[in-house]
Amino acid sequence: MTNPKDLPFVVDLIVVICNGCGSERKIPIDPPFRSAKEFIAWHKTDPVSRCECGAPTADFKLWMADQN
């Protein structure tokens, strides 16, 4: 089994979970993020991370791309 720490950072899907209403939204990332720095830049500017319920915060699940 491959150690996750040995895998490259390539994120092709983000799931946003609203901290207000609990809804989940999937956001495909194309081209994939290749670094945490790219994700942080997107997170600071991306308007889709806000939920329609008006909650100010959300959690993010980053899905690593399959490298096989």
CSV table of C-alpha atoms in Angstrom, one decimal:
chain,number,residue,atom,x,y,z
A,1,MET,CA,0.0,0.0,0.0
A,2,THR,CA,1.2,3.5,-0.9
A,3,ASN,CA,1.8,6.0,1.9
A,4,PRO,CA,-0.4,9.1,1.2
A,5,LYS,CA,2.6,11.3,2.1
A,6,ASP,CA,4.4,9.9,-0.9
A,7,LEU,CA,1.7,10.9,-3.4
A,8,PRO,CA,1.9,14.1,-5.3
A,9,PHE,CA,-0.6,16.9,-4.4
A,10,VAL,CA,-3.1,16.8,-7.3
A,11,VAL,CA,-6.7,17.7,-6.3
A,12,ASP,CA,-9.4,17.3,-9.0
A,13,LEU,CA,-12.6,17.5,-6.8
A,14,ILE,CA,-13.6,19.6,-3.9
A,15,VAL,CA,-16.7,18.9,-1.7
A,16,VAL,CA,-18.0,22.0,0.1
A,17,ILE,CA,-20.0,21.2,3.3
A,18,CYS,CA,-21.9,24.2,4.6
A,19,ASN,CA,-21.5,24.8,8.4
A,20,GLY,CA,-25.0,26.3,8.5
A,21,CYS,CA,-27.4,24.0,6.7
A,22,GLY,CA,-25.1,21.0,6.2
A,23,SER,CA,-25.6,20.8,2.4
A,24,GLU,CA,-22.8,19.4,0.3
A,25,ARG,CA,-21.8,20.6,-3.2
A,26,LYS,CA,-19.2,19.0,-5.5
A,27,ILE,CA,-16.9,21.3,-7.4
A,28,PRO,CA,-14.8,19.6,-10.1
A,29,ILE,CA,-11.4,21.2,-10.6
A,30,ASP,CA,-10.1,21.3,-14.1
A,31,PRO,CA,-7.2,21.7,-14.5
A,32,PRO,CA,-6.4,20.1,-11.1
A,33,PHE,CA,-4.7,22.0,-8.3
A,34,ARG,CA,-1.1,20.9,-8.1
A,35,SER,CA,-0.2,22.6,-4.9
A,36,ALA,CA,-1.7,23.8,-1.6
A,37,LYS,CA,-0.8,27.3,-2.7
A,38,GLU,CA,-3.1,26.9,-5.8
A,39,PHE,CA,-6.0,25.7,-3.5
A,40,ILE,CA,-5.5,28.6,-1.1
A,41,ALA,CA,-5.5,31.2,-3.9
A,42,TRP,CA,-8.8,29.7,-5.3
A,43,HIS,CA,-10.3,29.5,-1.8
A,44,LYS,CA,-9.6,33.2,-1.2
A,45,THR,CA,-11.2,34.3,-4.5
A,46,ASP,CA,-13.8,31.7,-5.4
A,47,PRO,CA,-17.5,32.9,-5.0
A,48,VAL,CA,-19.0,29.4,-5.2
A,49,SER,CA,-17.7,28.4,-1.8
A,50,ARG,CA,-20.6,30.4,-0.2
A,51,CYS,CA,-23.9,28.6,0.5
A,52,GLU,CA,-27.3,30.0,-0.5
A,53,CYS,CA,-28.4,29.8,3.1
A,54,GLY,CA,-26.0,32.6,4.0
A,55,ALA,CA,-23.8,30.7,6.4
A,56,PRO,CA,-20.4,32.4,6.6
A,57,THR,CA,-18.3,29.3,6.8
A,58,ALA,CA,-18.0,25.8,5.2
A,59,ASP,CA,-15.7,22.8,5.4
A,60,PHE,CA,-13.8,21.5,2.4
A,61,LYS,CA,-12.9,17.9,1.5
A,62,LEU,CA,-10.1,17.8,-1.1
A,63,TRP,CA,-10.1,14.7,-3.3
A,64,MET,CA,-6.8,13.6,-4.6
A,65,ALA,CA,-6.7,12.7,-8.3
A,66,ASP,CA,-6.1,9.0,-9.1
A,67,GLN,CA,-2.4,8.9,-10.2
A,68,ASN,CA,-2.6,5.3,-11.6
